[in-house]
Coordinates of C-alpha atoms and ligand atoms in Angstrom, one line a residue:
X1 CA 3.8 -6.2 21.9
X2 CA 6.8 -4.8 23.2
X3 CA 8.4 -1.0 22.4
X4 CA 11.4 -1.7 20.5
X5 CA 14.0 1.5 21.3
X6 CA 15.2 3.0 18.0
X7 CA 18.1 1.6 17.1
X8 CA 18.8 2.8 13.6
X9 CA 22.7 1.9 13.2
X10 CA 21.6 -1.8 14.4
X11 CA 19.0 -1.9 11.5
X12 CA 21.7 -1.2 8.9
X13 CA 24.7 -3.3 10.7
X14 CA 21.6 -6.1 10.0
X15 CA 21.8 -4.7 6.7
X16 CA 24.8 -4.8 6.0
X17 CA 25.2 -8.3 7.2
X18 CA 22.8 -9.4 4.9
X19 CA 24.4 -7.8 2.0
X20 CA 27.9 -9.4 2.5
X21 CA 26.2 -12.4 3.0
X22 CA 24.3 -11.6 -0.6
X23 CA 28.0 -10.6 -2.0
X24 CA 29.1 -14.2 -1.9
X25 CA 26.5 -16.0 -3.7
X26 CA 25.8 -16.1 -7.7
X27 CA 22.1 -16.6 -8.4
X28 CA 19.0 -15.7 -6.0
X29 CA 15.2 -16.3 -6.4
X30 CA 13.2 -12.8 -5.0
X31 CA 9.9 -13.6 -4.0
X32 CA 8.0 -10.5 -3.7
X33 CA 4.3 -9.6 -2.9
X34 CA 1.8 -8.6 -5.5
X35 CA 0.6 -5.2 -4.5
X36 CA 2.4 -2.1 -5.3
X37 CA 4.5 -1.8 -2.6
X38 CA 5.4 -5.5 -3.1
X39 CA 6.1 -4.9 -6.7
X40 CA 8.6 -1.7 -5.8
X41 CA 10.4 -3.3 -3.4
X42 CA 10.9 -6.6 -5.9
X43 CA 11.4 -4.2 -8.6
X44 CA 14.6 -2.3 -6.2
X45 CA 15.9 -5.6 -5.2
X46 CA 15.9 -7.2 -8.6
X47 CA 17.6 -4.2 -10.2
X48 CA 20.3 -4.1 -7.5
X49 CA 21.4 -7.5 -7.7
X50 CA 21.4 -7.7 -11.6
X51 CA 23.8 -4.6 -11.2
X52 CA 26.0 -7.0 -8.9
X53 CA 26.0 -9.1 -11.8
X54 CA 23.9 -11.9 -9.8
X55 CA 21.8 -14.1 -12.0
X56 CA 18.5 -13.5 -11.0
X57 CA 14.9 -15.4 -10.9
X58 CA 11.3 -13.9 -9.6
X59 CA 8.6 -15.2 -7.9
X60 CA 5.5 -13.0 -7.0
X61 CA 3.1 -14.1 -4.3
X62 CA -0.4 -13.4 -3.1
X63 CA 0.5 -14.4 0.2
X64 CA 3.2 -16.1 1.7
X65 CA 1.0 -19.1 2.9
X66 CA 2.5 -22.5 4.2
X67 CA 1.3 -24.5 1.2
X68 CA 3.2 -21.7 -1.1
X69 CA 6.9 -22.7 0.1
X70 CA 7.2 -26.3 -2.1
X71 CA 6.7 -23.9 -5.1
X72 CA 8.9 -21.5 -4.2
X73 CA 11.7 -24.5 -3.0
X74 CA 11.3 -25.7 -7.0
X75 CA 12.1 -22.4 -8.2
X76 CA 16.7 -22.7 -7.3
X77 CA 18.2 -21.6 -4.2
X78 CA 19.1 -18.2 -2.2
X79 CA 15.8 -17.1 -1.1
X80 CA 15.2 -13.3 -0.7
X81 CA 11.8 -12.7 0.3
X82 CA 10.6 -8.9 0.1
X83 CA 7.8 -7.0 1.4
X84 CA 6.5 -10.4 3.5
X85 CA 8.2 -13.2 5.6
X86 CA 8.2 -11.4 9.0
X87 CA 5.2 -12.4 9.9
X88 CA 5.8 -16.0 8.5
X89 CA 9.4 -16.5 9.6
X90 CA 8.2 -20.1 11.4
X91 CA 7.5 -21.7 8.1
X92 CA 10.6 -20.5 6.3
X93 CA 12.5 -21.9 9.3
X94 CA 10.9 -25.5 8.6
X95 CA 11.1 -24.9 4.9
X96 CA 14.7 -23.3 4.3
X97 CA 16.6 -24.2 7.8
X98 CA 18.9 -21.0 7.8
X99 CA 19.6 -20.6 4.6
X100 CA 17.0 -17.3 3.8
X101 CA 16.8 -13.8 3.4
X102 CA 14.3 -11.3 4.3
X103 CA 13.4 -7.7 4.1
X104 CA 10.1 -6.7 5.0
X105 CA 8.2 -4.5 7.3
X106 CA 5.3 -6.1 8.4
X107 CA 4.3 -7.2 12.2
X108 CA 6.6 -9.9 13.1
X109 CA 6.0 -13.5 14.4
X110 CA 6.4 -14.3 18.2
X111 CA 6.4 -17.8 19.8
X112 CA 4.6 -16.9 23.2
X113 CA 5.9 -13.2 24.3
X114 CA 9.5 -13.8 22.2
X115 CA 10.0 -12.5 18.2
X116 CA 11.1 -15.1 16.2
X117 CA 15.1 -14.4 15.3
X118 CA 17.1 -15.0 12.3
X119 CA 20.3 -14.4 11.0
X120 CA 19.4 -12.7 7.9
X121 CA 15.9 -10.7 8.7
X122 CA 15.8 -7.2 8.5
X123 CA 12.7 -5.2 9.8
X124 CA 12.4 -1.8 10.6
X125 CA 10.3 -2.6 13.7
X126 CA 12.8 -4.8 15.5
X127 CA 14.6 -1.8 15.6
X128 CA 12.1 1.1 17.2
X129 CA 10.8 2.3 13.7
X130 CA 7.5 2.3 12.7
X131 CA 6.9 -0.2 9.9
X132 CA 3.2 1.1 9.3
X133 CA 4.1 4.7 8.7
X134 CA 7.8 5.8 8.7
X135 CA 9.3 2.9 6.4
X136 CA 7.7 0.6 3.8
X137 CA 8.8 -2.9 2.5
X138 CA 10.3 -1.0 -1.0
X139 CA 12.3 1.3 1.6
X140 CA 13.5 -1.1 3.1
X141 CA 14.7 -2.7 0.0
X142 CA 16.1 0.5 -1.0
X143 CA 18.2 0.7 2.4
X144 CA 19.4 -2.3 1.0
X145 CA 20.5 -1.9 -2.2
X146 CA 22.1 1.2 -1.2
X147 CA 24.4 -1.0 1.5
X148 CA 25.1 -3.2 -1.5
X149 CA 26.4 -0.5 -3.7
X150 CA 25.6 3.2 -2.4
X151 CA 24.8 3.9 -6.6
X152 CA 21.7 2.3 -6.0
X153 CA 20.7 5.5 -4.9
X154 CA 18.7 6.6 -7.9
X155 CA 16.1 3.9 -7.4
X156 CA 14.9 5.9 -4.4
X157 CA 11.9 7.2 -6.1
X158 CA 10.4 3.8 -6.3
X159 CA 10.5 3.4 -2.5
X160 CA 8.6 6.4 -2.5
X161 CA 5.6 4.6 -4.8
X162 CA 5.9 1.9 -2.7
X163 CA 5.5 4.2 0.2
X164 CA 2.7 5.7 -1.3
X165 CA 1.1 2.2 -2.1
X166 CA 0.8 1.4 1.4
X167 CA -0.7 4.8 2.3
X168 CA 2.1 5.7 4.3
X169 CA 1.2 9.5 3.6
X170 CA -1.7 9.8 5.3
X171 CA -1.4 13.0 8.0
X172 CA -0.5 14.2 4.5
X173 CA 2.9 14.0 4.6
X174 CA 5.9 11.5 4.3
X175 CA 7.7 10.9 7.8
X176 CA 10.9 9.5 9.5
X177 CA 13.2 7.2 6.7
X178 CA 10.7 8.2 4.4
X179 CA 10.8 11.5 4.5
X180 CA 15.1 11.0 4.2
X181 CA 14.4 8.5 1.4
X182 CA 12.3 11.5 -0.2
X183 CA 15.4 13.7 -0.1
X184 CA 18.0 11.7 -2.0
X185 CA 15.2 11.4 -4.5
X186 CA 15.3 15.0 -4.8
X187 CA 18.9 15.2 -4.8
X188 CA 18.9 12.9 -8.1
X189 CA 16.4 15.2 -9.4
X190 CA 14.4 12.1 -9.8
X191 CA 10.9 13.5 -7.5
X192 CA 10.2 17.0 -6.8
X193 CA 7.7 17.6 -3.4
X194 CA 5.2 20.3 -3.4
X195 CA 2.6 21.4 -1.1
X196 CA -1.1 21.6 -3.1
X197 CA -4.3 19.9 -3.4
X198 CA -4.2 16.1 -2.4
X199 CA -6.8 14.3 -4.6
X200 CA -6.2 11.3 -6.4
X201 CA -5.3 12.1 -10.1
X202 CA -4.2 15.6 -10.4
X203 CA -2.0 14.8 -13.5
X204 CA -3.7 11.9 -15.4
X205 CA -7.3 12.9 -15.2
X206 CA -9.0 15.4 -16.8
X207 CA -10.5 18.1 -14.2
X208 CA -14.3 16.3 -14.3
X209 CA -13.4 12.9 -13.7
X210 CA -10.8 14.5 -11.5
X211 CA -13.5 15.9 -8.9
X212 CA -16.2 12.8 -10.3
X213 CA -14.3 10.4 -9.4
X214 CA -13.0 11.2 -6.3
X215 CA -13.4 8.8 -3.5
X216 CA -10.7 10.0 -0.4
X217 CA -12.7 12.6 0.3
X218 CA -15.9 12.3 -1.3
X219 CA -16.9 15.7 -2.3
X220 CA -20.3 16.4 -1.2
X221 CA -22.6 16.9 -4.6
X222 CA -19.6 16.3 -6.5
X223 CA -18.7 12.7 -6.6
X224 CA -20.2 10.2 -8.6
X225 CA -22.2 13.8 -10.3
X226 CA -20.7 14.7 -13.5
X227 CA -23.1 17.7 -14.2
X228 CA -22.4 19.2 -10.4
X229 CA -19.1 18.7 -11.2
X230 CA -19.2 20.6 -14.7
X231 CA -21.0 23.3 -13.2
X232 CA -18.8 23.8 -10.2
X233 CA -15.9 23.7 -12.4
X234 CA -17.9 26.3 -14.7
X235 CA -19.0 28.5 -11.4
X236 CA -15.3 29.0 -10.2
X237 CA -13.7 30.0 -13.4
X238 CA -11.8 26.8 -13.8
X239 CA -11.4 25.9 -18.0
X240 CA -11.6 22.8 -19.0
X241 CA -9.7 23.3 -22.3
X242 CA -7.4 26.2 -23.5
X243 CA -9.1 27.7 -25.6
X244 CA -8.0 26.5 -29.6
X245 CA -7.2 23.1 -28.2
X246 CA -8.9 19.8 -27.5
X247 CA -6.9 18.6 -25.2
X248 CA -9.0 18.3 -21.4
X249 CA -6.7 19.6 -18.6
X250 CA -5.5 17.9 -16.2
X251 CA -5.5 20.1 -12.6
X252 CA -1.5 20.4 -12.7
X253 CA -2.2 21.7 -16.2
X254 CA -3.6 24.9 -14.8
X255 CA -1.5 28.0 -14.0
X256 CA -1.2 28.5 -10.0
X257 CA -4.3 31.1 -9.5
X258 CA -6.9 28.3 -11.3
X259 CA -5.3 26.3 -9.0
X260 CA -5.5 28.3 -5.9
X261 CA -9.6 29.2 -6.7
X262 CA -10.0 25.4 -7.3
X263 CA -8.6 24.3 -3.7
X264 CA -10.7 27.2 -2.1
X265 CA -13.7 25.8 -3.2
X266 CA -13.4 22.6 -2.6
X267 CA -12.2 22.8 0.9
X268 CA -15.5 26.0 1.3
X269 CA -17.7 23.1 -0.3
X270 CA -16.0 20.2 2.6
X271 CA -16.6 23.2 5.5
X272 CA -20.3 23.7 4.0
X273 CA -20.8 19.8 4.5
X274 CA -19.7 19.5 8.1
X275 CA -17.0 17.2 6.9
X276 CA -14.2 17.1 9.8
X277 CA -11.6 19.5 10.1
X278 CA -9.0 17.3 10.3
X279 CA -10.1 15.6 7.2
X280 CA -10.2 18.8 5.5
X281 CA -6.9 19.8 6.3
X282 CA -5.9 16.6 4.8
X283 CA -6.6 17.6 1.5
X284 CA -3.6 19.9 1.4
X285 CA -0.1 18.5 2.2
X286 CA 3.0 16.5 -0.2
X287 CA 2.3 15.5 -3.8
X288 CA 5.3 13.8 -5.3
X289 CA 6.1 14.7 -8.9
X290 CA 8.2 12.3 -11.1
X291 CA 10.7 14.6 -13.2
X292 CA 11.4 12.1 -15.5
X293 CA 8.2 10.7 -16.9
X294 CA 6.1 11.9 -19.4
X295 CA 3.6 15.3 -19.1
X296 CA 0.7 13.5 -18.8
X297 CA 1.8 10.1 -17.8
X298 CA 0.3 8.1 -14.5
X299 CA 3.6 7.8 -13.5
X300 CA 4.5 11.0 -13.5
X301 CA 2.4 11.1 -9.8
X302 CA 3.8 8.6 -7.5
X303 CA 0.1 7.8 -5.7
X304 CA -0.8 7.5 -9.7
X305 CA 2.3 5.3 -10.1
X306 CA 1.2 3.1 -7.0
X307 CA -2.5 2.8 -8.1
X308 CA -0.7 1.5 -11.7
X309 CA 1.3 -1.4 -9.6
X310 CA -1.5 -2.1 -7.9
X311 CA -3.7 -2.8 -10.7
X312 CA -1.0 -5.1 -12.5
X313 CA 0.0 -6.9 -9.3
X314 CA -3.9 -7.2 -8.0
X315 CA -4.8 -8.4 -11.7
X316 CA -2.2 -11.4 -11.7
X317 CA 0.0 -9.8 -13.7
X318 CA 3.0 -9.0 -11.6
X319 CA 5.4 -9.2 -14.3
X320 CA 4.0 -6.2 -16.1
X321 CA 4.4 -4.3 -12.8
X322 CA 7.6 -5.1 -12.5
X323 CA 9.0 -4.6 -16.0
X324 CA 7.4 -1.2 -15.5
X325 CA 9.4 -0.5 -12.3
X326 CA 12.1 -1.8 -14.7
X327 CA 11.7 0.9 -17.2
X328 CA 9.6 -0.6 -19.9
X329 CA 7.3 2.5 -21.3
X330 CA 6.6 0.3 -24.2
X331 CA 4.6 -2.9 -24.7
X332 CA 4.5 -3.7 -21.1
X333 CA 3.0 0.0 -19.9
X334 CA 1.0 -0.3 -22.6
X335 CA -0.8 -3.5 -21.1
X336 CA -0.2 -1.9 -17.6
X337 CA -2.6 0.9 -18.8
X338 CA -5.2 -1.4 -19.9
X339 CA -4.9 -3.1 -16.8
X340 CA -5.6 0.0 -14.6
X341 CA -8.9 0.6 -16.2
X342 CA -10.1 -2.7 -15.4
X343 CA -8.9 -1.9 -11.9
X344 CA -11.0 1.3 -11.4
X345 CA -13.7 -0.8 -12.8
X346 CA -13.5 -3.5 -10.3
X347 CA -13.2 -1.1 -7.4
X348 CA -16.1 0.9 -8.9
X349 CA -18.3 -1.9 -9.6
X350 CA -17.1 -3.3 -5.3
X351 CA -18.2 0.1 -4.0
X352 CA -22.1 -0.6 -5.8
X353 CA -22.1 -4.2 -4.2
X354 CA -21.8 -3.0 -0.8
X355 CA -24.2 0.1 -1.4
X356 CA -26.7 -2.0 -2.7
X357 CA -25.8 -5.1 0.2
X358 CA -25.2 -3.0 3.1
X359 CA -22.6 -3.1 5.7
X360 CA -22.9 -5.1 9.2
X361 CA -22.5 -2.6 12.4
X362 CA -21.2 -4.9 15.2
X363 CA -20.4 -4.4 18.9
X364 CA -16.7 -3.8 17.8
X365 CA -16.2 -3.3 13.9
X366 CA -18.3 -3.4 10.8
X367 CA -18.7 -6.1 8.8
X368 CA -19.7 -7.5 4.9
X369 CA -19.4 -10.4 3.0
X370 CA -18.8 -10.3 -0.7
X371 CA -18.8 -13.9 -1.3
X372 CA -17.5 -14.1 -4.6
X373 CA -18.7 -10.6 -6.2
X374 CA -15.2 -9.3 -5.3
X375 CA -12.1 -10.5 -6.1
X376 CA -10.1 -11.5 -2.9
X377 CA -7.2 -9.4 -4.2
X378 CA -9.8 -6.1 -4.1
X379 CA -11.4 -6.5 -1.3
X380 CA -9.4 -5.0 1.2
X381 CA -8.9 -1.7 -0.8
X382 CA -12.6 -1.7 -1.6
X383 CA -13.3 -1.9 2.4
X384 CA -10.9 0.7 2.8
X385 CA -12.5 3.2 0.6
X386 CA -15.7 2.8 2.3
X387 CA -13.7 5.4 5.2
X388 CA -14.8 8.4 2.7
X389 CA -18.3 7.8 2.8
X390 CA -20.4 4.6 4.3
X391 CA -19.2 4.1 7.4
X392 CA -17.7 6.3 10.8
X393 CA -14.3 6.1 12.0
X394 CA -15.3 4.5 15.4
X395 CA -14.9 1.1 14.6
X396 CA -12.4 -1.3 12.3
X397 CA -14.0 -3.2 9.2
X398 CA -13.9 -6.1 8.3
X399 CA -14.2 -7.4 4.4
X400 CA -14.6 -11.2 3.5
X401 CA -14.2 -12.9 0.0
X402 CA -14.5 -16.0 -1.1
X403 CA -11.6 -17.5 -3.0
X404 CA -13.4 -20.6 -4.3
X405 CA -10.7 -23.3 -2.4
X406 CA -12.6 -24.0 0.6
X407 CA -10.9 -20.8 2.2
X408 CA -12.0 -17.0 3.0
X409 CA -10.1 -14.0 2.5
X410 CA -10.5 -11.7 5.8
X411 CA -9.0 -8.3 4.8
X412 CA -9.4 -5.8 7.7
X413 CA -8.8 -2.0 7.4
X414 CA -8.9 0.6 10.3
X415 CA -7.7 4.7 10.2
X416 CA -4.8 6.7 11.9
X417 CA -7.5 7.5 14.8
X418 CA -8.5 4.1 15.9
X419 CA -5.0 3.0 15.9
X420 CA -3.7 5.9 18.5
X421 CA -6.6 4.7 20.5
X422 CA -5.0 0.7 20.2
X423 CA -5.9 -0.8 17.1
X424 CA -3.6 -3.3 16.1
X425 CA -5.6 -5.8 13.6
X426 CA -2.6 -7.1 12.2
X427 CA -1.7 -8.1 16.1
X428 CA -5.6 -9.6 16.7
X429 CA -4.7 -11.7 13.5
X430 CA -1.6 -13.1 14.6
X431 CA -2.9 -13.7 17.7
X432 CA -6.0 -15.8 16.3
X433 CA -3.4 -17.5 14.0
X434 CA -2.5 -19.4 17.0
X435 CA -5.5 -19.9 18.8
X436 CA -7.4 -21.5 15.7
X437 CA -6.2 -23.9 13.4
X438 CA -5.3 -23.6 10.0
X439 CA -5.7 -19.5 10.3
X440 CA -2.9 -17.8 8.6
X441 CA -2.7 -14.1 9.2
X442 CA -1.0 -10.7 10.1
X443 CA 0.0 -7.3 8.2
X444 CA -0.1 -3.7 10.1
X445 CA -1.6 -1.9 12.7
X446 CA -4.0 -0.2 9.8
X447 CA -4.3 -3.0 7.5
X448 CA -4.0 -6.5 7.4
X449 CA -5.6 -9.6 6.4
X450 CA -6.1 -13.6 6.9
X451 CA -7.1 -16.7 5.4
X452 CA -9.5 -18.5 7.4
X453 CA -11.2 -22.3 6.8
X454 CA -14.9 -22.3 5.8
X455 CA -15.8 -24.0 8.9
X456 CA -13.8 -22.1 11.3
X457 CA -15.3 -18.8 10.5
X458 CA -17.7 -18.1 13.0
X459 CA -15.7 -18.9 15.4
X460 CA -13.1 -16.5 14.1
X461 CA -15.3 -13.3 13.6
X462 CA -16.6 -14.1 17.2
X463 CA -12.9 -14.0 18.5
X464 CA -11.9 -10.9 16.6
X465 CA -14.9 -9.1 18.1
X466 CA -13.4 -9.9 21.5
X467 CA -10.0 -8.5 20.3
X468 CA -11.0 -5.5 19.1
X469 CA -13.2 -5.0 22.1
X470 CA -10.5 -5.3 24.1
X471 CA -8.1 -3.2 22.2
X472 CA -10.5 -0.5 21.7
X473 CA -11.7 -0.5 25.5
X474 CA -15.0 -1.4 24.2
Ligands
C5P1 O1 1.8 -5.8 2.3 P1 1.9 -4.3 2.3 O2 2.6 -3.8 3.5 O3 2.7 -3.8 1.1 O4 0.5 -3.7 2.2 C1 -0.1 -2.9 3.1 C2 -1.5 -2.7 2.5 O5 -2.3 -1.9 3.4 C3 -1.6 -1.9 1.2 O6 -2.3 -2.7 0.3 C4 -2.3 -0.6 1.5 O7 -3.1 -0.2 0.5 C5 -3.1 -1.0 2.7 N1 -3.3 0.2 3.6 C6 -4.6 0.7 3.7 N2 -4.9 1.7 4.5 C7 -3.9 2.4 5.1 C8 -2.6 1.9 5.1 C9 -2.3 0.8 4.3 O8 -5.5 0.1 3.1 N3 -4.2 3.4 5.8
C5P2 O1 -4.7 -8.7 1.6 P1 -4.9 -7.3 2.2 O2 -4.7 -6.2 1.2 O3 -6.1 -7.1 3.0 O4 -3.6 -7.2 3.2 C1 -3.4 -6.1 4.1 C2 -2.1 -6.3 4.7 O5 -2.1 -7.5 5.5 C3 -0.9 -6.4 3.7 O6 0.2 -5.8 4.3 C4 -0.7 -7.9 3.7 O7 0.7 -8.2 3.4 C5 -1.0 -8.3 5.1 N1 -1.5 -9.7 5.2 C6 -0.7 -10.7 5.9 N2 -1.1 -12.0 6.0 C7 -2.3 -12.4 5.3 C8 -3.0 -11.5 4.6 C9 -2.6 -10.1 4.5 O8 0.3 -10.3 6.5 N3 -2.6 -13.7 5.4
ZN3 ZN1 4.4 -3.2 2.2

């Protein structure tokens, strides 16, 4: 693919032509995708156009797959489709003519070597930025709603949980438009940005689970070992009540020098176990505090936050997601609690399958196939998890799932290093889109993901082998 020079003015003269265009009409239909980014960015571009008083109707998608459009056409009329459509901008073409919006960030589509153009589609990546890391599909729906009405403003913390949804901290640290989305966060005292100890749940989980459950890194002797975990905890002076209370701390509950002795050990404990430098290092770097949620609430950490969408957008119920995003705290968060327990569950119980099934090594990624022992909405996360502990960072992997309709969900997942040295699966995918039949395909550098026919999947691992190869030098 061609390098796009940064152009950032000719992103947001795109912008704003799509918001004067958006000025003039009365009712729009957002169709948004289900994970959390997907859910932010729906969440930010619902909001925005309710406060322009538009009347407004939502739609949340899977996928934006060919067969989806008739179901979106029944829905009314001025399309906005957010967090997807670059990819698919030659179906809405046949499906809408001109008459469509998009905001997205994904890979776009190219007939032969030219992108696909239209009027109203704004993506970072046409314009030199880099869609996988600096910008997600929420912060792109932020830079929107803030070139509809610059009050829009305080809805920049939820680009930053959709940010952190697609991983777009990893380095362990937010970059380019997301690091200046970050700072009008902080100027409406919305987020506040520290430097400390990066692993998942410092607010919401009490310390054991805290270091138990950790997956990105796994702590050697530590994860899945709930005795280690109480006597490491016990062997570096870290409490696990005050004393006269029942309440379990959470690791932000402890006072700085707990804190300090904590980190210490756990990145002595990483050097002990030869983990990789760079990987240690990773382990300190930007945690983003929501001022305005509760003590001890998920949301109160934006990766916690993004884990929360991701469970209610993953677990087909969108709606709760987005009523969250909203600012329900009530019945809705309620539900959207529930639901992130059965997320954990599902990824814990994924994890087991492949332990106990084994991953494929071939020539140019790995490989498994969970048939229909993970859901096809999982299966990508659960393949990406396995970068902490099953399998190298030489190669891509590759996750398949059965979704029951005759059709098989590829998700592929590859790391920061493999895509400096080429990786682009969201490239190989687009690129098999049009050399087999009734493949659908595309997402980022680092992550993306396909449908594929039954009968046409051999012939499609045996082609993304040759890709990879060949982007990898092989
Ligand atoms: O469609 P969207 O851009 O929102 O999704 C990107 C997906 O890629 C997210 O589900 C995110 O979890 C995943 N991702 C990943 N590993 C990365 C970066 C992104 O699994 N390093
Ligand atoms: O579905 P999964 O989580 O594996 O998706 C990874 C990334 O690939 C997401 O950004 C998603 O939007 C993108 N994707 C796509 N086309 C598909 C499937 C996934 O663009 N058919
Ligand atoms: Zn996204």
């Amino acid at each position: 693919m061609e390098q796009m020079l940064r152009d950032e003015k000719g992103f947001f003269s795109k912008l704003e032509k799509i918001a004067s265009e958006i000025k003039k009409r009365d009712e729009f239909v957002v169709v948004y995708h289900y994970d959390a980014d997907g859910c932010s960015a729906g969440a930010i571009v619902v909001k925005a156009l309710e406060r322009a008083g538009k009347k407004v109707s939502t739609i949340c998608l899977k996928q934006l797959y060919k067969e989806n459009i008739s179901e979106i056409k029944a829905m009314g009329k001025n399309f906005l489709f957010v967090d997807f459509g670059s990819g698919q901008l030659e179906h809405l073409i046949e499906g809408f003519g001109k008459d469509f919006f998009v905001l997205d960030h994904h890979q776009p589509a190219h007939r032969g070597e030219k992108i696909i153009e239209h009027e109203w589609h704004a993506n970072p990546i046409l314009f030199g930025m880099d869609g996988g890391h600096e910008i997600s599909g929420a912060g792109v729906s932020f830079l929107f709603a803030t070139t509809l009405n610059k009050k829009n403003k305080d809805l920049a913390y939820l680009a930053i949980v959709g940010a952190m949804g697609d991983m777009q901290d990893f380095g362990g640290a937010v970059i380019g438009k997301n690091m200046e989305i970050l700072k009008i966060a902080e100027q409406e005292k919305q987020i506040e940005m520290k430097i400390d100890l990066r692993l998942y749940g410092r607010i919401s989980r009490p310390l054991i689970s805290y270091l138990m459950f950790s997956s990105s890194p796994i702590l050697p002797g530590l994860t899945a070992n709930q005795e280690n975990c109480i006597a490491f905890l016990k062997e570096n002076e870290i409490p696990l009540k005050r004393e006269g209370r029942g309440e379990w701390l959470s690791y932000e509950d402890l006072k700085e020098v707990e804190k300090k002795r904590l980190s210490s050990a756990l990145i002595n404990l990483l050097f002990d176990a030869k983990v990789p430098e760079w990987k240690i290092k990773e382990l300190i770097g930007e945690v983003y505090t929501l001022l305005n949620e509760e003590r001890k609430s998920p949301l109160r950490d934006a990766k916690e936050f993004a884990t929360l969408l991701n469970a209610c957008g993953r677990h087909a119920k969108p709606e709760v997601a987005l009523a969250v995003c909203l600012g329900d705290r009530g019945e809705e968060y309620d539900k959207a609690l529930l639901l992130m327990r059965e997320h954990s569950t599902a990824l814990r119980k994924g994890i087991e399958f492949v332990h106990e099934h084994g991953i494929q090594e071939r020539k140019s990624y790995y490989f498994f196939d969970a048939g229909t022992e993970i859901q096809d909405s999982l299966v990508g996360i659960v393949a990406g998890m396995l970068y902490g502990s099953f399998i190298q960072e030489n190669k891509p992997i590759i996750a398949l799932a059965r979704n029951g309709d005759g059709t098989v969900k590829v998700s592929g997942r590859g790391t920061s290093y493999l895509v400096r040295r080429g990786l682009n699966i969201g490239q190989a995918l687009k690129d098999i889109e049009k050399e087999i039949p009734g493949v659908e395909g595309g997402g980022h550098r680092i992550a993306a993901g396909a449908k594929v026919p039954e009968e046409k999947l051999g012939e499609f691992l045996q082609k993304l082998e040759e890709k990879f190869e060949k982007q990898l030098q092989i």
